[in-house]
Coordinates of N, CA and C in Angstrom, one line a residue:
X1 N 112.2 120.0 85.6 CA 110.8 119.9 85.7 C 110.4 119.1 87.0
X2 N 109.2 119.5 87.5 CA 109.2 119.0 88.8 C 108.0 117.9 88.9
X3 N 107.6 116.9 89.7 CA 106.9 116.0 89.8 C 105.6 116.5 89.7
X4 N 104.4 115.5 88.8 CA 103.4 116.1 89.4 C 102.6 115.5 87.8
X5 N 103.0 115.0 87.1 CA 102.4 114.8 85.7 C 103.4 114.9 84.5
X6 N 104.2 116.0 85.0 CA 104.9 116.2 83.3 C 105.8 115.4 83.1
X7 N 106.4 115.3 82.0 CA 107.6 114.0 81.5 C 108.9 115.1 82.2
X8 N 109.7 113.6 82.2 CA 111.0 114.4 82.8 C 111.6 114.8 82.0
X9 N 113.4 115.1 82.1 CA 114.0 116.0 81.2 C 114.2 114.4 80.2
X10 N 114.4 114.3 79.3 CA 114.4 113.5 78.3 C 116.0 112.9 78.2
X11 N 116.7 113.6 78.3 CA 118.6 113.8 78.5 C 118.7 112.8 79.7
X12 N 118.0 112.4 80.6 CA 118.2 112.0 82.5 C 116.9 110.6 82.2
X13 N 116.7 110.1 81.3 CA 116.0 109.2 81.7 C 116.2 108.0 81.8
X14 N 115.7 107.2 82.2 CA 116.5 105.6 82.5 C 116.8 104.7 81.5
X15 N 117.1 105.1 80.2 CA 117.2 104.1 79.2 C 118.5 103.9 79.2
X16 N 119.4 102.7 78.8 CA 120.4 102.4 78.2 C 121.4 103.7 77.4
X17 N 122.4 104.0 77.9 CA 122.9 104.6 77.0 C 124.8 104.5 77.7
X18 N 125.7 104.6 76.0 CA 127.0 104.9 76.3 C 127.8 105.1 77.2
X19 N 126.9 106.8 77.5 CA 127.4 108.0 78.5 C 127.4 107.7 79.7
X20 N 126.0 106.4 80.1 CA 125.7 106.6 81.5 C 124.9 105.0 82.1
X21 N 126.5 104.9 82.2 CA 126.6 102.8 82.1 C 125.9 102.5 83.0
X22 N 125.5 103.5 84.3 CA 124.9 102.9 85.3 C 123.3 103.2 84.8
X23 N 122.8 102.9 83.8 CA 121.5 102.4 83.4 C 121.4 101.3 82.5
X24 N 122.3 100.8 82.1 CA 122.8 99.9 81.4 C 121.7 99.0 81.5
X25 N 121.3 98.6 83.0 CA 121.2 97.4 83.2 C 119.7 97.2 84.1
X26 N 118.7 96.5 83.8 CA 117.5 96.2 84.3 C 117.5 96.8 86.2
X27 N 116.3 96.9 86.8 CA 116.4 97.4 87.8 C 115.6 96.3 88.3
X28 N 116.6 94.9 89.1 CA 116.1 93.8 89.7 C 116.7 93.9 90.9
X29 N 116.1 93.4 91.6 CA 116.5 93.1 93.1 C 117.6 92.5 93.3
X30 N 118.5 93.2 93.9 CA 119.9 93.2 94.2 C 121.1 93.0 93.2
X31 N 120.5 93.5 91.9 CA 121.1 93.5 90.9 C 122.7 93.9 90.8
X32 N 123.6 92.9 90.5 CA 125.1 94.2 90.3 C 125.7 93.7 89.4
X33 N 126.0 95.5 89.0 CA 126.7 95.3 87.6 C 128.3 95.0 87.7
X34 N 128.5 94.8 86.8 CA 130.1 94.3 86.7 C 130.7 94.8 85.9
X35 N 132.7 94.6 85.7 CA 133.1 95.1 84.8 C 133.4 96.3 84.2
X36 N 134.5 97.3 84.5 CA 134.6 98.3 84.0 C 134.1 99.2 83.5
X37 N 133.3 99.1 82.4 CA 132.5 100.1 81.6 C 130.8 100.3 82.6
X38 N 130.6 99.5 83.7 CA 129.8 99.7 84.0 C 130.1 100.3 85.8
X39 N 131.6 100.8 86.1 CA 132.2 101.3 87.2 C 131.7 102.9 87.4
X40 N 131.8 103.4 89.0 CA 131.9 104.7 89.4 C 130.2 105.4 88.7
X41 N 129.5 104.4 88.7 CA 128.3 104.9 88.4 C 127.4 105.7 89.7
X42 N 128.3 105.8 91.0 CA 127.4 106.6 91.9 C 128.1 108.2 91.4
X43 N 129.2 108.4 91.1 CA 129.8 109.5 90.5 C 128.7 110.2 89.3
X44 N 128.6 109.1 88.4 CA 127.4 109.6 87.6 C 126.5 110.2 87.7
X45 N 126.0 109.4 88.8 CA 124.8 109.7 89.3 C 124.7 111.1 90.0
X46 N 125.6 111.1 90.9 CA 125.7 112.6 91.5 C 126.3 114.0 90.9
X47 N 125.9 113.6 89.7 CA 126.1 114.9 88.9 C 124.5 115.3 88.2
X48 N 123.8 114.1 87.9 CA 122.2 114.5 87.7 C 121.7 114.5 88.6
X49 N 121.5 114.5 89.8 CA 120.5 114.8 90.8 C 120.4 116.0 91.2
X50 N 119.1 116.4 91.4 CA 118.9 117.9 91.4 C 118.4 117.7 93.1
X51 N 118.1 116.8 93.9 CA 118.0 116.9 95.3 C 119.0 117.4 96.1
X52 N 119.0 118.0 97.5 CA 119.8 118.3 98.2 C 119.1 118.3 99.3
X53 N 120.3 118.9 99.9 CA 119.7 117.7 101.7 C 118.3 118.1 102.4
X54 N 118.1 119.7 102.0 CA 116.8 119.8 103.2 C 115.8 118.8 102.1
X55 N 116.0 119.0 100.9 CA 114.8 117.9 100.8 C 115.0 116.2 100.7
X56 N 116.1 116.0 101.1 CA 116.1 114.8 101.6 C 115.9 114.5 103.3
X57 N 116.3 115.2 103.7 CA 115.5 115.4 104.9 C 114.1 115.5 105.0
X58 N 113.4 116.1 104.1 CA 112.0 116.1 104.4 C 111.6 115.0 103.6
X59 N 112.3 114.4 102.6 CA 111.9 112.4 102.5 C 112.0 111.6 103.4
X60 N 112.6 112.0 104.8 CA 112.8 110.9 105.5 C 111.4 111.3 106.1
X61 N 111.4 113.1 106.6 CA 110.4 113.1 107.7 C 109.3 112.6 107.1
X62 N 108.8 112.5 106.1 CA 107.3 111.8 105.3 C 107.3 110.5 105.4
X63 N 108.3 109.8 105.3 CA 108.5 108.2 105.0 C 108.1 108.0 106.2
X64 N 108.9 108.9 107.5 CA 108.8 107.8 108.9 C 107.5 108.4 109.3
X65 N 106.8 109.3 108.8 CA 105.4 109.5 109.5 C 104.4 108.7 108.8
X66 N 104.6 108.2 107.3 CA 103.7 106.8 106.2 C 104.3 106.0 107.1
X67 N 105.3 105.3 108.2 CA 105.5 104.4 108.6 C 104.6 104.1 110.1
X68 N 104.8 105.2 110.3 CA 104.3 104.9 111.7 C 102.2 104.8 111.7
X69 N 102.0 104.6 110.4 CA 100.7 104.9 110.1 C 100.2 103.7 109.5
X70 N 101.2 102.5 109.3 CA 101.3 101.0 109.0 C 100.7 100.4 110.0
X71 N 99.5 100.0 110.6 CA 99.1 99.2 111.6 C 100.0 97.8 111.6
X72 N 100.2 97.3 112.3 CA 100.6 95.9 112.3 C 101.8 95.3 111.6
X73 N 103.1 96.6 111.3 CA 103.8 96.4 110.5 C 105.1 96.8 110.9
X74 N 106.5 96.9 110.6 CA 107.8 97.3 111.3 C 107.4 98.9 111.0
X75 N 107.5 99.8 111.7 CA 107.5 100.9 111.6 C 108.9 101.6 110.9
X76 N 109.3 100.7 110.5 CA 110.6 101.3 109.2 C 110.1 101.3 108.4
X77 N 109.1 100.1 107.8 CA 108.7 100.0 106.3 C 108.1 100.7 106.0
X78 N 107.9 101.1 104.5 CA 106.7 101.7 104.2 C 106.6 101.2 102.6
X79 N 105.7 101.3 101.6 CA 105.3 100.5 100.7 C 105.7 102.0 99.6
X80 N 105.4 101.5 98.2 CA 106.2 102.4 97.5 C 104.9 103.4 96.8
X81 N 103.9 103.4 97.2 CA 102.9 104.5 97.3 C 102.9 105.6 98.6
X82 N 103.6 105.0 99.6 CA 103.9 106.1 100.3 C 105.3 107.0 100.1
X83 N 106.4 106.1 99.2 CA 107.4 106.9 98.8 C 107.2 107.4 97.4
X84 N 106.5 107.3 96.5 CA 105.9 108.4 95.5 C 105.1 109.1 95.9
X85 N 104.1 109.1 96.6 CA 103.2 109.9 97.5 C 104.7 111.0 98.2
X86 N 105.2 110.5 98.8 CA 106.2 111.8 99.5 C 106.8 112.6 98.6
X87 N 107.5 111.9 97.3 CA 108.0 112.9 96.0 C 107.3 113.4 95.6
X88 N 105.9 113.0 95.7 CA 105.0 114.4 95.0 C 104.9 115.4 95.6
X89 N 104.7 115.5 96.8 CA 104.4 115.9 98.1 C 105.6 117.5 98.2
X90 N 106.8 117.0 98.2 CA 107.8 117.3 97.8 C 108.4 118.0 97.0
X91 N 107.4 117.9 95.4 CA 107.6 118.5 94.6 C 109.3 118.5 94.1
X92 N 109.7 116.8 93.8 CA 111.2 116.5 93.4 C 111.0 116.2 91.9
X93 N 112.0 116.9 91.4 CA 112.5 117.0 89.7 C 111.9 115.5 89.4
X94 N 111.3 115.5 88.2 CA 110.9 114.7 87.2 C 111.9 113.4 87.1
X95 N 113.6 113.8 86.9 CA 114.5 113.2 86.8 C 114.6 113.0 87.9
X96 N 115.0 113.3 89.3 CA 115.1 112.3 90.4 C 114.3 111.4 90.5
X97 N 113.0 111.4 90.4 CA 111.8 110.9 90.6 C 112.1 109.4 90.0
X98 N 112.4 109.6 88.8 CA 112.8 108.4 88.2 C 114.3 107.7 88.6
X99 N 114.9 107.8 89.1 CA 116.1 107.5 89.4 C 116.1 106.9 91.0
X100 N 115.5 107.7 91.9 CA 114.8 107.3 93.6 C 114.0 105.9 93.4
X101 N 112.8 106.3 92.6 CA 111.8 105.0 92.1 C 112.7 103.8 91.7
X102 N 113.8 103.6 90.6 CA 114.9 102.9 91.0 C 115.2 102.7 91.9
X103 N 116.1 103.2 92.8 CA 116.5 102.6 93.7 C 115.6 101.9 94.8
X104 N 114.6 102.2 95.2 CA 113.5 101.9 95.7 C 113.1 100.4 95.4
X105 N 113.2 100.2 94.0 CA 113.2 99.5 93.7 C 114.4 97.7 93.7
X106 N 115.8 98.6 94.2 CA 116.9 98.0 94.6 C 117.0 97.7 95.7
X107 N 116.5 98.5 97.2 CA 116.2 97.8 98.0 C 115.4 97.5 98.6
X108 N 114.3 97.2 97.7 CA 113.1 96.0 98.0 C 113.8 94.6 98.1
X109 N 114.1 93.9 98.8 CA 114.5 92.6 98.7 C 114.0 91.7 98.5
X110 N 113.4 91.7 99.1 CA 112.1 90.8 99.1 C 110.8 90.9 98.0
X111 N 111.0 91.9 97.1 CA 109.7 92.2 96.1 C 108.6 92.6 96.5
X112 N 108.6 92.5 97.7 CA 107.1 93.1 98.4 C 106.7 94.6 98.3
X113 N 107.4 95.4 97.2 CA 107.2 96.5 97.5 C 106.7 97.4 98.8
X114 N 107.9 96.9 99.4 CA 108.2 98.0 100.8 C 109.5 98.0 100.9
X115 N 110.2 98.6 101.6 CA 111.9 98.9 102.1 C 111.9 99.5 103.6
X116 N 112.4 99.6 104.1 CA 112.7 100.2 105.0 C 113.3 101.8 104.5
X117 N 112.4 102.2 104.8 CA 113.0 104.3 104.3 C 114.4 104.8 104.8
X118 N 114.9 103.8 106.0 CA 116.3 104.6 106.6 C 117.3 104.4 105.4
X119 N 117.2 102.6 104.7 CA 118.1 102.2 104.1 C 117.7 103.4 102.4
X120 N 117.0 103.2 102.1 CA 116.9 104.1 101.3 C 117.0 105.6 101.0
X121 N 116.7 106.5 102.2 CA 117.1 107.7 102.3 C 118.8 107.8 102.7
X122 N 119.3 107.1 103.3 CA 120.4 106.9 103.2 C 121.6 106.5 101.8
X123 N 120.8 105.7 101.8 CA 121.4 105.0 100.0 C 121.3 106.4 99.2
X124 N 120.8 107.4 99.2 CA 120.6 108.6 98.0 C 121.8 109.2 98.7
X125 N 122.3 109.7 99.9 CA 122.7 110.8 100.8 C 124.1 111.1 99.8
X126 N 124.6 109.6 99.2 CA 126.1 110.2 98.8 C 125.7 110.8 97.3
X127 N 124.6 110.7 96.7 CA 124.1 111.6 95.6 C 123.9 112.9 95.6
X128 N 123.7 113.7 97.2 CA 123.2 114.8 96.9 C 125.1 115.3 97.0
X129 N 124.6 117.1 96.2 CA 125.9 117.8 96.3 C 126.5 117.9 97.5
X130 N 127.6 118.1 98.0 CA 128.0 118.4 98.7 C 130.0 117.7 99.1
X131 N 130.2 118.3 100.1 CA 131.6 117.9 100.4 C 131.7 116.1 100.5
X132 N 132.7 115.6 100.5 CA 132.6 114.2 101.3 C 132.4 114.1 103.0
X133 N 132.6 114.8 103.5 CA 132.1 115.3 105.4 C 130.4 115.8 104.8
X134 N 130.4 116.6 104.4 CA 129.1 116.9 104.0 C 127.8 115.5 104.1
X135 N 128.6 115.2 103.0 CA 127.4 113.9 102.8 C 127.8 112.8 103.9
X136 N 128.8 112.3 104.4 CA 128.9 111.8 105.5 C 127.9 111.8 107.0
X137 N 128.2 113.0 107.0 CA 127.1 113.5 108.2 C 125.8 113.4 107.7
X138 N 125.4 114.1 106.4 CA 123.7 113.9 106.5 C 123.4 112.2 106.6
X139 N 124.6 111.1 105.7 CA 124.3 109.6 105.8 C 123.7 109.9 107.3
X140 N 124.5 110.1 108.6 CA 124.4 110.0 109.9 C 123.0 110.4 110.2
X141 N 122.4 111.7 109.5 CA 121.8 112.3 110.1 C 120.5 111.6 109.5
X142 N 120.1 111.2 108.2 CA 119.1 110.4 108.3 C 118.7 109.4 109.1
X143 N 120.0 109.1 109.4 CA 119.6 107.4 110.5 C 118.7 107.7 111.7
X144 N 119.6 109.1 111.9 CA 119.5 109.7 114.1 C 117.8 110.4 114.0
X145 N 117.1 109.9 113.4 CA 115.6 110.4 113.8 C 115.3 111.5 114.5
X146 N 115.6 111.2 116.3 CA 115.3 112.0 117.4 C 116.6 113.2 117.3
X147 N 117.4 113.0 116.3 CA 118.3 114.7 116.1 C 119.5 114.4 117.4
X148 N 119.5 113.1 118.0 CA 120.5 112.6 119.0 C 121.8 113.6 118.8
X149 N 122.6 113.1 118.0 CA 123.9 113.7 117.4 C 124.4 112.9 117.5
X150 N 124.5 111.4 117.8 CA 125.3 110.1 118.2 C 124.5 109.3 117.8
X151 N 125.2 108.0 117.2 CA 124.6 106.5 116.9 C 125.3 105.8 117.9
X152 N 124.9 104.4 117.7 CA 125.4 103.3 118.4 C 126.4 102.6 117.2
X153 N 126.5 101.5 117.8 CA 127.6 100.6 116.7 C 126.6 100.3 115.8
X154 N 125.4 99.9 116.3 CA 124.4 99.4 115.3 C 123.7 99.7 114.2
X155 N 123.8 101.2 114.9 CA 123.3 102.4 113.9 C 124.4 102.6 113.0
X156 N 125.8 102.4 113.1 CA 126.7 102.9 112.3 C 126.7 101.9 111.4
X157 N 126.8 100.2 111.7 CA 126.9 99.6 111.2 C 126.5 99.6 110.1
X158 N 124.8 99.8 110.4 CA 123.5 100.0 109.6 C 123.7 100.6 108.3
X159 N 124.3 101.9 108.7 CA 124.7 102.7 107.9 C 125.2 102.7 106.8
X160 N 126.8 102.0 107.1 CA 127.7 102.0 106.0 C 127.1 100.5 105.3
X161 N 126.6 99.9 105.4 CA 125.5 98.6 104.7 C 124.6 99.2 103.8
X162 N 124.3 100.4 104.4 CA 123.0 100.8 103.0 C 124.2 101.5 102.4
X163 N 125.1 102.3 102.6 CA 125.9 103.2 101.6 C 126.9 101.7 100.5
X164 N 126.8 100.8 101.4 CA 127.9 99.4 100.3 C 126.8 99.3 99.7
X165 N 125.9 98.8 100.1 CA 124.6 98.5 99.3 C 124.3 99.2 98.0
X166 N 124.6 100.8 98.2 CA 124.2 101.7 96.9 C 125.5 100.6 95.9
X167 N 126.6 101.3 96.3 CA 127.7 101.0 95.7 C 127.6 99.3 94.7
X168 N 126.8 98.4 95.4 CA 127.0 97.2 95.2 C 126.3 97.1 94.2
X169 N 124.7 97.9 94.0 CA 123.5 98.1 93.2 C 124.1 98.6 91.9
X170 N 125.3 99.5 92.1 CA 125.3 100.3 90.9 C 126.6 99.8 90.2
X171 N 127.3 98.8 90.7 CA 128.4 98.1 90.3 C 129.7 99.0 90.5
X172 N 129.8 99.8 91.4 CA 130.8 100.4 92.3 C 131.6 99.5 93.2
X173 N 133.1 99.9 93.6 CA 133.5 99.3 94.8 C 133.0 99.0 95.8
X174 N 133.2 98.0 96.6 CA 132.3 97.7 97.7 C 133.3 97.4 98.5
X175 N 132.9 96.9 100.0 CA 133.7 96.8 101.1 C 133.1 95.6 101.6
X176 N 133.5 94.3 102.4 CA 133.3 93.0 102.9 C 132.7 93.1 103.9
X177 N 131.9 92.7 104.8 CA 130.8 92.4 105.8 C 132.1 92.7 106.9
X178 N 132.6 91.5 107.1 CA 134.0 91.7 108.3 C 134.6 93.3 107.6
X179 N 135.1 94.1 106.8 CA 135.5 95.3 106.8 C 135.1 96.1 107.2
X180 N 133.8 96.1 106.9 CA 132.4 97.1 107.5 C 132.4 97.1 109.0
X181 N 132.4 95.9 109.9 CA 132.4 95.7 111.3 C 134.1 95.8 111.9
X182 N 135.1 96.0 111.2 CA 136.5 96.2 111.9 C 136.4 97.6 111.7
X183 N 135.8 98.7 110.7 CA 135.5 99.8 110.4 C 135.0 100.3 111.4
X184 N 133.4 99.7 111.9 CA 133.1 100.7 113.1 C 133.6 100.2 114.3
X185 N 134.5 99.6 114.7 CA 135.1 98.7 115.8 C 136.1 99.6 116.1
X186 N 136.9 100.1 115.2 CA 138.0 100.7 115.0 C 137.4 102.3 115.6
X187 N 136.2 102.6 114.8 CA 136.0 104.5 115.1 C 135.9 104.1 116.2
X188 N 135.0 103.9 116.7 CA 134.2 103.9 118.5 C 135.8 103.7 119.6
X189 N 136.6 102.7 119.2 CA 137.8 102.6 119.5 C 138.6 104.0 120.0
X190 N 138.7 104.4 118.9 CA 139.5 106.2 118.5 C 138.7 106.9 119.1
X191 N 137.4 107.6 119.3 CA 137.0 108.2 119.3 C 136.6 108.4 121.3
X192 N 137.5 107.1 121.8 CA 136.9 106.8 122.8 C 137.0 108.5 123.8
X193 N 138.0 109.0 123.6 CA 138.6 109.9 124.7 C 137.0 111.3 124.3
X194 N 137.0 111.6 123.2 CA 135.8 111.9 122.8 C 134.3 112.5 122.9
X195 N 133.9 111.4 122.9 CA 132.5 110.8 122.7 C 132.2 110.7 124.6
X196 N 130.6 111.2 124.1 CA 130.8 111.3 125.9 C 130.1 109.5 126.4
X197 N 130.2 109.1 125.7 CA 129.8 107.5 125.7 C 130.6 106.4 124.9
X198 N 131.0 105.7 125.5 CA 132.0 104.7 124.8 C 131.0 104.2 123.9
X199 N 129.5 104.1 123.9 CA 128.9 103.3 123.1 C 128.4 104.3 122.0
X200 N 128.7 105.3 122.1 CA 128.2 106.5 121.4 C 129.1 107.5 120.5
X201 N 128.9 107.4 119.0 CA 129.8 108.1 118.3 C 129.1 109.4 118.0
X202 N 129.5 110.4 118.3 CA 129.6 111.9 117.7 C 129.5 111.9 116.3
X203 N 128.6 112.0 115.3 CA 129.2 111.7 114.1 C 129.5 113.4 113.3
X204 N 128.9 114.4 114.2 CA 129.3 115.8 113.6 C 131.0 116.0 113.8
X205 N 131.3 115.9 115.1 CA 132.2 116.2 115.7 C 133.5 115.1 115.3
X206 N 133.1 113.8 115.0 CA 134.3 112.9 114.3 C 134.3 112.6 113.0
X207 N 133.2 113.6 112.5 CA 133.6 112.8 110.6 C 134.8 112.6 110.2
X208 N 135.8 113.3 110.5 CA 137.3 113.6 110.0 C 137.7 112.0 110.2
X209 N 137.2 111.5 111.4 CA 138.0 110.2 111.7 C 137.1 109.1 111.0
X210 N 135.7 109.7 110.2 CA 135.7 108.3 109.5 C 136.0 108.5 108.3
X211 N 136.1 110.0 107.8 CA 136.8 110.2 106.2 C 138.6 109.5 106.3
X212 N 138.8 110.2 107.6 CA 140.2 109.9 107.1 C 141.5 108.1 107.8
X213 N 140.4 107.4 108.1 CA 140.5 106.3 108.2 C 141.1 105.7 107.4
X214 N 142.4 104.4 107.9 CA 142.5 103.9 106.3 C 141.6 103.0 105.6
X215 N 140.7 101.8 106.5 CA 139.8 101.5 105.5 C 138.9 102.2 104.6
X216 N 138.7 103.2 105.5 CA 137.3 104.1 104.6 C 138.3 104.7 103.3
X217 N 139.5 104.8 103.8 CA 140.2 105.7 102.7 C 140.8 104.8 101.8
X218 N 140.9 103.3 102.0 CA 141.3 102.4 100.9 C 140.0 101.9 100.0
X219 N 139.2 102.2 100.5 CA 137.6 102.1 99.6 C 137.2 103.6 98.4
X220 N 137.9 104.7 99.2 CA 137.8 106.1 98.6 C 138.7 105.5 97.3
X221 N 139.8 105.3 97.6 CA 141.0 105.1 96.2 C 140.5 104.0 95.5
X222 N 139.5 102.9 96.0 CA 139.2 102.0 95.0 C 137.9 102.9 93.8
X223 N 137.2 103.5 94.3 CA 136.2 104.4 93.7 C 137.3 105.3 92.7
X224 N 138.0 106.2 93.5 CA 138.8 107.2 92.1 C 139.7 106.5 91.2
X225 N 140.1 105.2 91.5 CA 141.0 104.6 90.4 C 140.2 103.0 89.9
X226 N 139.3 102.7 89.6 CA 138.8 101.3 89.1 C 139.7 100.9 88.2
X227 N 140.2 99.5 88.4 CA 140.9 98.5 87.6 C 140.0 98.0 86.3
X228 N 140.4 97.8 85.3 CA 139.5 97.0 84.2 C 139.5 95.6 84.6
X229 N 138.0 95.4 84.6 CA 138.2 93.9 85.2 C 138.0 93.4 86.1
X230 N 138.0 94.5 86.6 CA 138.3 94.4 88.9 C 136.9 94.9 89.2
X231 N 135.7 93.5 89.5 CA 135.3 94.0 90.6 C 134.8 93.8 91.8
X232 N 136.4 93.9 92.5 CA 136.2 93.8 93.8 C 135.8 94.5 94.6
X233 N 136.5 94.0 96.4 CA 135.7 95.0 97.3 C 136.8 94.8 98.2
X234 N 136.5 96.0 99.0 CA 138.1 96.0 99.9 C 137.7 95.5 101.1
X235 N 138.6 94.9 101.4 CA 138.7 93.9 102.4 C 139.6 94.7 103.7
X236 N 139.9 94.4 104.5 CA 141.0 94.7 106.0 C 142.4 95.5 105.5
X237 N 142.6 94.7 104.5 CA 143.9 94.4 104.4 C 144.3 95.6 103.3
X238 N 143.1 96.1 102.6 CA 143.2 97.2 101.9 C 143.4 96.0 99.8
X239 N 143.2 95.3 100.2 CA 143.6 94.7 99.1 C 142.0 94.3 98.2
X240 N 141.8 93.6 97.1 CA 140.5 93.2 96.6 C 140.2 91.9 96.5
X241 N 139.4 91.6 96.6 CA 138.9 90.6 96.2 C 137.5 90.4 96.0
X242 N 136.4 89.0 94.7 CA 135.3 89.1 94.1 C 134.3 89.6 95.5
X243 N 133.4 90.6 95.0 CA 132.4 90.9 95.9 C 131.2 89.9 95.9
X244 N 131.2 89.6 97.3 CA 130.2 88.4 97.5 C 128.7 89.2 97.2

């Protein structure tokens, strides 16, 4: 069912249940779950979402046009009447609707009901269907605005911060601040011969090298195999330790 008044599917709603540990738990600001029974809940997640990418693409284009319409304000933010205003707009399933509104609600930091839309439209990207390159690139492709084809380090940085972020929200594997920054240190590195700019990554043309990296790929195996007990975050070394 699609936005607009009617109740959602009843099976997909945000209450507490067994099946679907990543609702377990209140939706506070920078909330993270812990503990086994509440692991691998972005997996979950990306089996009820009925969004896919053009219309997440057209969440960003609404978000950054409510942004730029903020007199006096970062032209990232936008308040959470302009991001239900765009789901209606949009016309997204009943059950996303409530599930986005969550998250929305996870990267408000501050409580001020606003976020910044990149980290948000980003944070959903590994939900919609698709390949792991798939969703990779659209992460990319939310950020790049002007349709560039290239980020910077800062953009990439950015990036993989809202995608730990999801992970961190939903009591998923996570990866260390220093891992995150030897990560894109490392691609821009590789990629150098490349990229027609040492400061500039290709992200259509190199996803292979950030799928098949070994940090990104020792963070992949902490997601398909969780430890009971364990919830760490991978570090350099490929090892775990408590997520700060």
């Amino acid at each position: 069912k699609k936005s607009g008044g009617r109740e959602g599917d009843p099976s997909l709603a945000l209450n507490p249940s067994p099946s679907r540990p990543w609702q377990s738990r209140p939706a506070t600001m920078g909330n993270m779950m812990s503990g086994a029974a509440d692991r691998l809940a972005l997996v979950a997640l990306s089996h009820v979402i009925q969004c896919r990418r053009a219309e997440l693409m057209g969440l960003r284009k609404e978000l950054a046009e409510a942004a730029q319409n903020h007199a006096g304000t970062s032209k990232k933010m936008v308040a959470r009447k302009d991001f239900d205003h765009a789901m209606v707009t949009l016309n997204f399933e009943d059950s996303d609707v409530e599930i986005f509104d969550r998250l929305f609600t996870l990267y408000d930091k501050t409580g001020a009901g606003k976020v910044n839309y990149h980290e948000v439209v980003i944070g959903i990207s590994p939900l919609v269907p698709g390949t792991l390159n798939d969703r990779l690139v659209l992460a990319f492709e939310l950020c790049d605005d002007e349709g560039k084809g290239f980020v910077d380090k800062s953009e990439m940085l950015f990036i993989f911060k809202a995608l730990n972020q999801l992970c961190n929200f939903l009591g998923d594997p996570t990866m260390e601040l220093e891992t995150l920054e030897e990560l894109v240190e490392s691609l821009f590195i590789s990629t150098q011969d490349t990229a027609d700019l040492t400061e500039a990554f290709g992200y259509a043309d190199n996803v292979n090298a950030i799928a098949e990296h070994p940090l990104f790929e020792a963070w992949l195996r902490k997601l398909d195999e969780p430890q009971e007990g364990d919830n760490g975050s991978v570090t350099s070394g490929g090892d775990t330790s408590t997520a700060v």
